[in-house]
PDB file of C-alpha atoms in Angstrom:
ATOM      1  CA  MET A   1      -3.446 -22.955  -4.429  1.00  0.00           C
ATOM      2  CA  ASN A   2       0.136 -22.127  -5.268  1.00  0.00           C
ATOM      3  CA  ARG A   3       1.693 -25.161  -6.950  1.00  0.00           C
ATOM      4  CA  LEU A   4       5.048 -23.473  -7.532  1.00  0.00           C
ATOM      5  CA  THR A   5       8.198 -23.635  -5.432  1.00  0.00           C
ATOM      6  CA  ALA A   6      10.960 -21.053  -5.198  1.00  0.00           C
ATOM      7  CA  LEU A   7      14.207 -21.417  -7.132  1.00  0.00           C
ATOM      8  CA  ASN A   8      16.561 -19.842  -4.641  1.00  0.00           C
ATOM      9  CA  ASN A   9      20.060 -20.161  -6.075  1.00  0.00           C
ATOM     10  CA  PHE A  10      20.779 -19.544  -9.741  1.00  0.00           C
ATOM     11  CA  GLY A  11      23.968 -17.587 -10.195  1.00  0.00           C
ATOM     12  CA  THR A  12      24.852 -13.926  -9.829  1.00  0.00           C
ATOM     13  CA  ASP A  13      21.348 -12.686 -10.801  1.00  0.00           C
ATOM     14  CA  PRO A  14      22.429  -9.295 -12.225  1.00  0.00           C
ATOM     15  CA  GLY A  15      18.813  -8.410 -13.036  1.00  0.00           C
ATOM     16  CA  SER A  16      17.710  -8.992  -9.438  1.00  0.00           C
ATOM     17  CA  LEU A  17      14.794 -11.254 -10.383  1.00  0.00           C
ATOM     18  CA  SER A  18      13.146 -14.038  -8.415  1.00  0.00           C
ATOM     19  CA  ALA A  19      11.992 -17.373  -9.805  1.00  0.00           C
ATOM     20  CA  ASP A  20       9.598 -20.248  -9.191  1.00  0.00           C
ATOM     21  CA  ILE A  21       9.587 -23.717 -10.689  1.00  0.00           C
ATOM     22  CA  TYR A  22       7.134 -26.553 -11.165  1.00  0.00           C
ATOM     23  CA  ILE A  23       8.435 -30.082 -11.724  1.00  0.00           C
ATOM     24  CA  PRO A  24       5.573 -32.585 -12.093  1.00  0.00           C
ATOM     25  CA  ASP A  25       5.811 -36.041 -10.548  1.00  0.00           C
ATOM     26  CA  ASN A  26       5.876 -37.629 -14.014  1.00  0.00           C
ATOM     27  CA  PHE A  27       8.764 -35.499 -15.308  1.00  0.00           C
ATOM     28  CA  PRO A  28      11.089 -37.865 -17.207  1.00  0.00           C
ATOM     29  CA  LYS A  29      14.848 -37.697 -17.401  1.00  0.00           C
ATOM     30  CA  ASN A  30      15.771 -35.567 -20.434  1.00  0.00           C
ATOM     31  CA  GLY A  31      12.314 -34.020 -20.426  1.00  0.00           C
ATOM     32  CA  PRO A  32      11.547 -30.541 -21.796  1.00  0.00           C
ATOM     33  CA  LEU A  33      11.552 -27.179 -20.006  1.00  0.00           C
ATOM     34  CA  VAL A  34       9.172 -24.290 -20.665  1.00  0.00           C
ATOM     35  CA  VAL A  35      10.084 -20.812 -19.364  1.00  0.00           C
ATOM     36  CA  VAL A  36       6.951 -18.736 -18.671  1.00  0.00           C
ATOM     37  CA  LEU A  37       7.089 -14.927 -18.306  1.00  0.00           C
ATOM     38  CA  HIS A  38       4.172 -13.104 -16.678  1.00  0.00           C
ATOM     39  CA  GLY A  39       2.820  -9.692 -17.722  1.00  0.00           C
ATOM     40  CA  SER A  40       2.595  -6.385 -15.859  1.00  0.00           C
ATOM     41  CA  THR A  41       0.713  -6.455 -12.520  1.00  0.00           C
ATOM     42  CA  GLN A  42       0.884 -10.268 -12.569  1.00  0.00           C
ATOM     43  CA  SER A  43       2.896 -12.767 -10.555  1.00  0.00           C
ATOM     44  CA  ALA A  44       4.317 -16.135 -11.533  1.00  0.00           C
ATOM     45  CA  GLU A  45       1.537 -17.747  -9.514  1.00  0.00           C
ATOM     46  CA  SER A  46      -1.317 -15.710 -11.017  1.00  0.00           C
ATOM     47  CA  TYR A  47      -0.057 -16.267 -14.556  1.00  0.00           C
ATOM     48  CA  ASP A  48       0.212 -20.008 -13.973  1.00  0.00           C
ATOM     49  CA  LEU A  49      -3.309 -20.143 -12.544  1.00  0.00           C
ATOM     50  CA  GLY A  50      -4.746 -18.223 -15.488  1.00  0.00           C
ATOM     51  CA  SER A  51      -2.805 -19.915 -18.278  1.00  0.00           C
ATOM     52  CA  GLY A  52      -2.921 -23.478 -16.967  1.00  0.00           C
ATOM     53  CA  TRP A  53       0.729 -24.283 -17.655  1.00  0.00           C
ATOM     54  CA  SER A  54       1.237 -26.408 -14.516  1.00  0.00           C
ATOM     55  CA  ALA A  55      -1.951 -28.390 -15.245  1.00  0.00           C
ATOM     56  CA  LEU A  56      -0.612 -29.106 -18.745  1.00  0.00           C
ATOM     57  CA  ALA A  57       2.776 -29.992 -17.228  1.00  0.00           C
ATOM     58  CA  ASP A  58       1.051 -32.689 -15.147  1.00  0.00           C
ATOM     59  CA  GLU A  59      -0.600 -33.997 -18.297  1.00  0.00           C
ATOM     60  CA  CYS A  60       2.496 -33.992 -20.510  1.00  0.00           C
ATOM     61  CA  GLY A  61       5.493 -34.290 -18.153  1.00  0.00           C
ATOM     62  CA  MET A  62       7.315 -31.006 -18.682  1.00  0.00           C
ATOM     63  CA  ALA A  63       9.321 -28.834 -16.279  1.00  0.00           C
ATOM     64  CA  LEU A  64       8.341 -25.189 -15.851  1.00  0.00           C
ATOM     65  CA  LEU A  65      10.368 -22.138 -14.867  1.00  0.00           C
ATOM     66  CA  PHE A  66       8.635 -18.884 -13.946  1.00  0.00           C
ATOM     67  CA  PRO A  67      11.001 -15.900 -13.709  1.00  0.00           C
ATOM     68  CA  GLU A  68       9.378 -13.122 -11.686  1.00  0.00           C
ATOM     69  CA  GLN A  69       9.922  -9.375 -11.644  1.00  0.00           C
ATOM     70  CA  ARG A  70      10.419  -7.544  -8.358  1.00  0.00           C
ATOM     71  CA  LYS A  71       8.535  -4.323  -7.595  1.00  0.00           C
ATOM     72  CA  THR A  72      11.891  -2.728  -6.692  1.00  0.00           C
ATOM     73  CA  ASN A  73      12.881  -3.070 -10.383  1.00  0.00           C
ATOM     74  CA  ASN A  74       9.560  -1.993 -11.883  1.00  0.00           C
ATOM     75  CA  SER A  75       6.643  -0.547  -9.950  1.00  0.00           C
ATOM     76  CA  ILE A  76       3.980  -2.448 -11.926  1.00  0.00           C
ATOM     77  CA  GLY A  77       5.977  -5.664 -12.105  1.00  0.00           C
ATOM     78  CA  SER A  78       6.843  -5.434 -15.803  1.00  0.00           C
ATOM     79  CA  PHE A  79       9.984  -6.976 -17.189  1.00  0.00           C
ATOM     80  CA  ASN A  80      12.234  -4.125 -18.380  1.00  0.00           C
ATOM     81  CA  TRP A  81      12.405  -5.299 -21.992  1.00  0.00           C
ATOM     82  CA  PHE A  82      13.094  -1.794 -23.370  1.00  0.00           C
ATOM     83  CA  LYS A  83      15.930  -0.780 -21.022  1.00  0.00           C
ATOM     84  CA  LEU A  84      19.368  -0.988 -22.610  1.00  0.00           C
ATOM     85  CA  GLY A  85      20.777  -2.762 -19.545  1.00  0.00           C
ATOM     86  CA  ASP A  86      18.029  -5.401 -19.753  1.00  0.00           C
ATOM     87  CA  SER A  87      17.914  -6.068 -23.485  1.00  0.00           C
ATOM     88  CA  HIS A  88      21.392  -7.405 -24.250  1.00  0.00           C
ATOM     89  CA  ARG A  89      23.211 -10.691 -23.873  1.00  0.00           C
ATOM     90  CA  GLY A  90      25.514 -10.994 -20.889  1.00  0.00           C
ATOM     91  CA  GLY A  91      23.844  -8.726 -18.342  1.00  0.00           C
ATOM     92  CA  GLY A  92      20.702  -7.553 -16.561  1.00  0.00           C
ATOM     93  CA  GLU A  93      17.424  -9.446 -16.649  1.00  0.00           C
ATOM     94  CA  PRO A  94      18.332 -11.599 -19.699  1.00  0.00           C
ATOM     95  CA  LEU A  95      21.402 -13.003 -17.950  1.00  0.00           C
ATOM     96  CA  SER A  96      19.399 -13.652 -14.773  1.00  0.00           C
ATOM     97  CA  ILE A  97      16.871 -15.684 -16.800  1.00  0.00           C
ATOM     98  CA  ARG A  98      19.711 -17.494 -18.601  1.00  0.00           C
ATOM     99  CA  GLN A  99      21.226 -18.410 -15.221  1.00  0.00           C
ATOM    100  CA  MET A 100      17.879 -19.710 -13.960  1.00  0.00           C
ATOM    101  CA  ILE A 101      17.551 -21.912 -17.046  1.00  0.00           C
ATOM    102  CA  SER A 102      21.057 -23.352 -16.535  1.00  0.00           C
ATOM    103  CA  GLN A 103      20.232 -24.142 -12.912  1.00  0.00           C
ATOM    104  CA  VAL A 104      16.973 -25.932 -13.721  1.00  0.00           C
ATOM    105  CA  VAL A 105      18.561 -27.860 -16.611  1.00  0.00           C
ATOM    106  CA  ASP A 106      21.323 -29.060 -14.261  1.00  0.00           C
ATOM    107  CA  ASP A 107      19.116 -29.747 -11.235  1.00  0.00           C
ATOM    108  CA  HIS A 108      16.436 -31.734 -13.053  1.00  0.00           C
ATOM    109  CA  ALA A 109      18.242 -33.421 -15.980  1.00  0.00           C
ATOM    110  CA  VAL A 110      16.363 -31.360 -18.584  1.00  0.00           C
ATOM    111  CA  ASP A 111      17.160 -32.013 -22.255  1.00  0.00           C
ATOM    112  CA  PRO A 112      19.034 -28.789 -23.187  1.00  0.00           C
ATOM    113  CA  SER A 113      17.829 -29.135 -26.784  1.00  0.00           C
ATOM    114  CA  ARG A 114      14.207 -28.904 -25.607  1.00  0.00           C
ATOM    115  CA  VAL A 115      14.034 -25.560 -23.811  1.00  0.00           C
ATOM    116  CA  PHE A 116      11.215 -23.212 -24.828  1.00  0.00           C
ATOM    117  CA  ILE A 117      10.040 -19.760 -23.722  1.00  0.00           C
ATOM    118  CA  THR A 118       6.705 -17.951 -23.702  1.00  0.00           C
ATOM    119  CA  GLY A 119       5.420 -14.697 -22.249  1.00  0.00           C
ATOM    120  CA  MET A 120       2.546 -12.221 -22.335  1.00  0.00           C
ATOM    121  CA  SER A 121       2.723  -8.412 -22.687  1.00  0.00           C
ATOM    122  CA  SER A 122       5.970  -7.232 -21.012  1.00  0.00           C
ATOM    123  CA  GLY A 123       6.723 -10.948 -20.581  1.00  0.00           C
ATOM    124  CA  GLY A 124       6.130 -11.426 -24.306  1.00  0.00           C
ATOM    125  CA  ALA A 125       8.476  -8.550 -25.072  1.00  0.00           C
ATOM    126  CA  MET A 126      11.064 -10.123 -22.740  1.00  0.00           C
ATOM    127  CA  ALA A 127      10.556 -13.456 -24.529  1.00  0.00           C
ATOM    128  CA  SER A 128      11.525 -11.570 -27.715  1.00  0.00           C
ATOM    129  CA  VAL A 129      14.640 -10.347 -25.889  1.00  0.00           C
ATOM    130  CA  MET A 130      15.604 -13.852 -24.764  1.00  0.00           C
ATOM    131  CA  LEU A 131      15.050 -15.409 -28.203  1.00  0.00           C
ATOM    132  CA  ALA A 132      17.253 -12.749 -29.819  1.00  0.00           C
ATOM    133  CA  THR A 133      20.003 -12.607 -27.192  1.00  0.00           C
ATOM    134  CA  TYR A 134      20.243 -16.335 -26.369  1.00  0.00           C
ATOM    135  CA  PRO A 135      18.918 -18.087 -29.507  1.00  0.00           C
ATOM    136  CA  GLU A 136      21.169 -21.103 -28.918  1.00  0.00           C
ATOM    137  CA  VAL A 137      19.286 -21.847 -25.687  1.00  0.00           C
ATOM    138  CA  PHE A 138      15.788 -22.158 -27.171  1.00  0.00           C
ATOM    139  CA  ALA A 139      14.159 -24.592 -29.570  1.00  0.00           C
ATOM    140  CA  GLY A 140      11.121 -22.316 -29.795  1.00  0.00           C
ATOM    141  CA  GLY A 141       9.419 -19.255 -28.402  1.00  0.00           C
ATOM    142  CA  ALA A 142       5.869 -17.904 -28.142  1.00  0.00           C
ATOM    143  CA  ILE A 143       5.130 -14.186 -27.837  1.00  0.00           C
ATOM    144  CA  ILE A 144       1.623 -13.226 -26.661  1.00  0.00           C
ATOM    145  CA  ALA A 145       0.502  -9.572 -26.897  1.00  0.00           C
ATOM    146  CA  GLY A 146       4.199  -8.627 -27.030  1.00  0.00           C
ATOM    147  CA  LEU A 147       6.603  -6.541 -29.071  1.00  0.00           C
ATOM    148  CA  PRO A 148       9.607  -7.135 -31.339  1.00  0.00           C
ATOM    149  CA  TYR A 149      13.132  -7.252 -29.961  1.00  0.00           C
ATOM    150  CA  ARG A 150      14.722  -3.801 -29.425  1.00  0.00           C
ATOM    151  CA  SER A 151      11.766  -1.975 -30.995  1.00  0.00           C
ATOM    152  CA  ALA A 152      12.169   0.535 -28.139  1.00  0.00           C
ATOM    153  CA  ASN A 153      15.126   1.719 -26.038  1.00  0.00           C
ATOM    154  CA  THR A 154      13.366   4.127 -23.658  1.00  0.00           C
ATOM    155  CA  LEU A 155      10.088   4.193 -21.734  1.00  0.00           C
ATOM    156  CA  MET A 156       8.758   6.928 -24.037  1.00  0.00           C
ATOM    157  CA  GLN A 157       9.641   4.874 -27.122  1.00  0.00           C
ATOM    158  CA  ALA A 158       8.065   1.816 -25.511  1.00  0.00           C
ATOM    159  CA  MET A 159       4.776   3.673 -24.998  1.00  0.00           C
ATOM    160  CA  PHE A 160       4.758   4.758 -28.660  1.00  0.00           C
ATOM    161  CA  ARG A 161       5.577   1.252 -29.911  1.00  0.00           C
ATOM    162  CA  MET A 162       2.842  -0.250 -27.729  1.00  0.00           C
ATOM    163  CA  LYS A 163       0.350   2.071 -29.471  1.00  0.00           C
ATOM    164  CA  GLY A 164       1.649   0.917 -32.848  1.00  0.00           C
ATOM    165  CA  TYR A 165       3.671   3.992 -33.811  1.00  0.00           C
ATOM    166  CA  GLY A 166       7.143   4.152 -35.334  1.00  0.00           C
ATOM    167  CA  SER A 167       8.180   0.507 -35.465  1.00  0.00           C
ATOM    168  CA  PRO A 168      11.663  -0.006 -36.963  1.00  0.00           C
ATOM    169  CA  SER A 169      11.887  -1.038 -40.620  1.00  0.00           C
ATOM    170  CA  ASP A 170      11.917  -4.741 -41.488  1.00  0.00           C
ATOM    171  CA  ARG A 171      15.589  -4.452 -42.390  1.00  0.00           C
ATOM    172  CA  LYS A 172      16.356  -2.910 -38.994  1.00  0.00           C
ATOM    173  CA  LEU A 173      14.243  -5.504 -37.135  1.00  0.00           C
ATOM    174  CA  ASN A 174      16.198  -8.301 -38.822  1.00  0.00           C
ATOM    175  CA  ALA A 175      19.543  -6.618 -38.112  1.00  0.00           C
ATOM    176  CA  LEU A 176      18.679  -6.194 -34.422  1.00  0.00           C
ATOM    177  CA  VAL A 177      18.230  -9.965 -33.949  1.00  0.00           C
ATOM    178  CA  ARG A 178      21.310 -10.797 -35.999  1.00  0.00           C
ATOM    179  CA  GLY A 179      23.346  -8.325 -33.968  1.00  0.00           C
ATOM    180  CA  ALA A 180      22.164  -9.605 -30.600  1.00  0.00           C
ATOM    181  CA  SER A 181      24.444 -12.665 -30.578  1.00  0.00           C
ATOM    182  CA  ARG A 182      26.993 -14.441 -32.747  1.00  0.00           C
ATOM    183  CA  PHE A 183      24.609 -17.309 -33.409  1.00  0.00           C
ATOM    184  CA  THR A 184      24.200 -18.541 -36.983  1.00  0.00           C
ATOM    185  CA  GLY A 185      21.375 -21.072 -36.533  1.00  0.00           C
ATOM    186  CA  PRO A 186      19.348 -23.194 -36.513  1.00  0.00           C
ATOM    187  CA  TRP A 187      17.036 -20.542 -35.083  1.00  0.00           C
ATOM    188  CA  PRO A 188      14.172 -21.049 -32.623  1.00  0.00           C
ATOM    189  CA  THR A 189      10.695 -21.434 -34.086  1.00  0.00           C
ATOM    190  CA  ILE A 190       8.357 -18.516 -33.360  1.00  0.00           C
ATOM    191  CA  SER A 191       4.681 -18.507 -32.346  1.00  0.00           C
ATOM    192  CA  VAL A 192       2.891 -15.134 -32.217  1.00  0.00           C
ATOM    193  CA  TRP A 193      -0.503 -14.493 -30.561  1.00  0.00           C
ATOM    194  CA  HIS A 194      -2.413 -11.203 -30.373  1.00  0.00           C
ATOM    195  CA  GLY A 195      -5.950  -9.911 -29.964  1.00  0.00           C
ATOM    196  CA  ASP A 196      -7.232  -7.733 -32.808  1.00  0.00           C
ATOM    197  CA  CYS A 197      -8.890  -5.390 -30.274  1.00  0.00           C
ATOM    198  CA  ASP A 198      -5.823  -4.973 -28.047  1.00  0.00           C
ATOM    199  CA  ALA A 199      -5.826  -1.338 -26.868  1.00  0.00           C
ATOM    200  CA  THR A 200      -2.706  -1.770 -24.695  1.00  0.00           C
ATOM    201  CA  VAL A 201      -0.275  -3.269 -27.228  1.00  0.00           C
ATOM    202  CA  ASP A 202      -1.458  -2.630 -30.774  1.00  0.00           C
ATOM    203  CA  ASN A 203      -1.631  -5.780 -32.858  1.00  0.00           C
ATOM    204  CA  SER A 204       0.613  -4.223 -35.532  1.00  0.00           C
ATOM    205  CA  ASN A 205       3.354  -5.401 -33.179  1.00  0.00           C
ATOM    206  CA  ALA A 206       2.403  -9.016 -33.934  1.00  0.00           C
ATOM    207  CA  SER A 207       3.132  -8.644 -37.645  1.00  0.00           C
ATOM    208  CA  SER A 208       6.344  -6.761 -36.786  1.00  0.00           C
ATOM    209  CA  ILE A 209       7.472  -9.757 -34.696  1.00  0.00           C
ATOM    210  CA  VAL A 210       6.696 -12.090 -37.605  1.00  0.00           C
ATOM    211  CA  ARG A 211       8.657  -9.874 -39.986  1.00  0.00           C
ATOM    212  CA  GLN A 212      11.554  -9.654 -37.529  1.00  0.00           C
ATOM    213  CA  TRP A 213      12.036 -13.412 -37.876  1.00  0.00           C
ATOM    214  CA  GLN A 214      10.992 -14.068 -41.480  1.00  0.00           C
ATOM    215  CA  LYS A 215      14.299 -13.278 -43.175  1.00  0.00           C
ATOM    216  CA  ILE A 216      16.246 -15.137 -40.500  1.00  0.00           C
ATOM    217  CA  HIS A 217      14.127 -18.231 -41.176  1.00  0.00           C
ATOM    218  CA  LYS A 218      14.223 -17.604 -44.957  1.00  0.00           C
ATOM    219  CA  VAL A 219      10.423 -17.473 -45.176  1.00  0.00           C
ATOM    220  CA  GLU A 220       9.787 -13.944 -46.443  1.00  0.00           C
ATOM    221  CA  GLY A 221       6.468 -13.014 -48.010  1.00  0.00           C
ATOM    222  CA  PRO A 222       2.917 -14.204 -47.412  1.00  0.00           C
ATOM    223  CA  PRO A 223       2.153 -17.265 -45.267  1.00  0.00           C
ATOM    224  CA  THR A 224       2.604 -20.743 -46.715  1.00  0.00           C
ATOM    225  CA  ARG A 225      -0.980 -21.480 -45.694  1.00  0.00           C
ATOM    226  CA  VAL A 226      -3.825 -20.274 -43.511  1.00  0.00           C
ATOM    227  CA  GLU A 227      -6.001 -22.734 -41.602  1.00  0.00           C
ATOM    228  CA  MET A 228      -8.772 -22.440 -39.045  1.00  0.00           C
ATOM    229  CA  VAL A 229      -8.042 -23.668 -35.497  1.00  0.00           C
ATOM    230  CA  ASP A 230     -10.831 -23.559 -32.909  1.00  0.00           C
ATOM    231  CA  GLY A 231     -12.561 -20.929 -35.031  1.00  0.00           C
ATOM    232  CA  PHE A 232      -9.545 -18.638 -35.459  1.00  0.00           C
ATOM    233  CA  PRO A 233      -7.159 -18.232 -38.415  1.00  0.00           C
ATOM    234  CA  ARG A 234      -3.669 -19.643 -37.997  1.00  0.00           C
ATOM    235  CA  GLN A 235      -1.094 -18.371 -40.466  1.00  0.00           C
ATOM    236  CA  VAL A 236       1.974 -20.547 -40.939  1.00  0.00           C
ATOM    237  CA  TRP A 237       5.293 -20.046 -42.694  1.00  0.00           C
ATOM    238  CA  CYS A 238       7.170 -23.211 -43.699  1.00  0.00           C
ATOM    239  CA  ASP A 239      10.848 -23.475 -44.539  1.00  0.00           C
ATOM    240  CA  ALA A 240      12.304 -25.260 -47.576  1.00  0.00           C
ATOM    241  CA  ASP A 241      11.942 -28.607 -45.776  1.00  0.00           C
ATOM    242  CA  GLY A 242       8.251 -27.995 -45.118  1.00  0.00           C
ATOM    243  CA  ARG A 243       8.727 -27.431 -41.378  1.00  0.00           C
ATOM    244  CA  VAL A 244       6.570 -24.752 -39.792  1.00  0.00           C
ATOM    245  CA  VAL A 245       9.040 -22.191 -38.411  1.00  0.00           C
ATOM    246  CA  ILE A 246       6.652 -19.266 -37.724  1.00  0.00           C
ATOM    247  CA  GLU A 247       2.966 -19.277 -36.834  1.00  0.00           C
ATOM    248  CA  GLN A 248       0.639 -16.374 -36.069  1.00  0.00           C
ATOM    249  CA  TYR A 249      -2.795 -16.265 -34.451  1.00  0.00           C
ATOM    250  CA  ILE A 250      -4.754 -13.007 -34.487  1.00  0.00           C
ATOM    251  CA  ILE A 251      -7.726 -13.575 -32.173  1.00  0.00           C
ATOM    252  CA  GLY A 252     -10.839 -11.713 -33.321  1.00  0.00           C
ATOM    253  CA  ASN A 253     -12.676  -9.501 -30.807  1.00  0.00           C
ATOM    254  CA  MET A 254     -10.026 -10.109 -28.133  1.00  0.00           C
ATOM    255  CA  GLY A 255      -8.355  -7.357 -26.098  1.00  0.00           C
ATOM    256  CA  HIS A 256      -5.062  -7.407 -24.215  1.00  0.00           C
ATOM    257  CA  GLY A 257      -4.212 -10.729 -22.644  1.00  0.00           C
ATOM    258  CA  THR A 258      -3.579 -14.439 -22.982  1.00  0.00           C
ATOM    259  CA  PRO A 259      -6.222 -16.436 -24.884  1.00  0.00           C
ATOM    260  CA  ILE A 260      -7.571 -19.307 -22.803  1.00  0.00           C
ATOM    261  CA  SER A 261     -10.203 -22.011 -23.054  1.00  0.00           C
ATOM    262  CA  ALA A 262     -11.017 -23.150 -19.521  1.00  0.00           C
ATOM    263  CA  GLY A 263     -14.033 -25.377 -20.149  1.00  0.00           C
ATOM    264  CA  GLY A 264     -14.380 -28.997 -21.238  1.00  0.00           C
ATOM    265  CA  VAL A 265     -12.078 -31.978 -21.119  1.00  0.00           C
ATOM    266  CA  GLN A 266      -9.252 -30.104 -22.857  1.00  0.00           C
ATOM    267  CA  GLY A 267      -9.805 -26.946 -20.797  1.00  0.00           C
ATOM    268  CA  LEU A 268      -6.885 -25.188 -19.142  1.00  0.00           C
ATOM    269  CA  GLY A 269      -6.516 -22.190 -16.883  1.00  0.00           C
ATOM    270  CA  GLU A 270      -8.917 -19.767 -15.291  1.00  0.00           C
ATOM    271  CA  GLU A 271     -10.446 -16.535 -16.550  1.00  0.00           C
ATOM    272  CA  GLY A 272      -9.147 -13.371 -14.895  1.00  0.00           C
ATOM    273  CA  LYS A 273      -7.457 -10.046 -15.533  1.00  0.00           C
ATOM    274  CA  TYR A 274      -5.544 -10.367 -18.822  1.00  0.00           C
ATOM    275  CA  MET A 275      -6.600 -14.043 -18.926  1.00  0.00           C
ATOM    276  CA  LEU A 276      -9.277 -13.960 -21.589  1.00  0.00           C
ATOM    277  CA  GLU A 277     -11.812 -16.732 -22.189  1.00  0.00           C
ATOM    278  CA  VAL A 278     -12.141 -16.833 -25.960  1.00  0.00           C
ATOM    279  CA  GLY A 279     -12.508 -20.562 -26.651  1.00  0.00           C
ATOM    280  CA  ILE A 280      -8.917 -21.282 -27.685  1.00  0.00           C
ATOM    281  CA  SER A 281      -6.126 -22.292 -25.309  1.00  0.00           C
ATOM    282  CA  SER A 282      -2.910 -20.606 -26.371  1.00  0.00           C
ATOM    283  CA  THR A 283      -1.132 -22.724 -23.738  1.00  0.00           C
ATOM    284  CA  ARG A 284      -2.261 -26.027 -25.245  1.00  0.00           C
ATOM    285  CA  HIS A 285      -1.666 -24.950 -28.848  1.00  0.00           C
ATOM    286  CA  ILE A 286       1.773 -23.484 -28.114  1.00  0.00           C
ATOM    287  CA  ALA A 287       2.837 -26.698 -26.384  1.00  0.00           C
ATOM    288  CA  GLY A 288       1.477 -28.634 -29.352  1.00  0.00           C
ATOM    289  CA  PHE A 289       3.442 -26.459 -31.779  1.00  0.00           C
ATOM    290  CA  TRP A 290       6.561 -27.367 -29.821  1.00  0.00           C
ATOM    291  CA  GLY A 291       5.749 -31.077 -29.927  1.00  0.00           C
ATOM    292  CA  LEU A 292       5.197 -31.368 -26.164  1.00  0.00           C
ATOM    293  CA  THR A 293       1.601 -32.671 -26.106  1.00  0.00           C
ATOM    294  CA  GLN A 294       1.899 -35.902 -28.078  1.00  0.00           C
TER     295      GLN A 294
END
């Protein structure tokens, strides 16, 4: 059952994207918004079904926005995170997504200080783009099986980076985010998720994403602590005030996809292609990291 409704008017849409929204009945005035970006070969609807975001929205009272790629832009439905026209502020797919967010914030009285973004695979890479190019918009972001911002500028480079080859230096990764906008902080918090057996996007990209944001958050070096969550290690980096600003989950024996836990009282989502039942719900834990599940 499709629970989403189309968002038809949201500005000039230079990236030629479409969008769906889900506003639960219990959505409060000044409630939060989560932007959810699907992966290649997926739709907004299929990603919602697999990840369980709309079910969690019913539980917690959050608005959801699902930008969607059109096949006319990319034959396998991937967001064009590596194309120069779609990886900068002020144009292409990033501006389309920014316009969608503005529309939903205005239409539904969303708290603009509580806007978050998550995505998987090409959607995760586009989440990296959005966090770098519009950091003032987001309180936090979660990148699942994705890649660092501007780690590739061509399809050929993108294929190499996905296999784990030739990632930019840490200094370059940091400079790319700093150069993407004129923002000076406070920066969005970052959650990174990746399977250690991912043969599509090598999990070296996860640590590259962490390193891309460490200097910006002033948390260079090893994690502040490592703890076990649902049987998997969670690495966290805390700032000088003790606030967790970066977290990373590397899911053992998991391939390419979004980690879900569909069973039990706390279960969310549905197993499917790139929706991997591993006993931990990335959706629930990401929302918890952002303070949306209390």
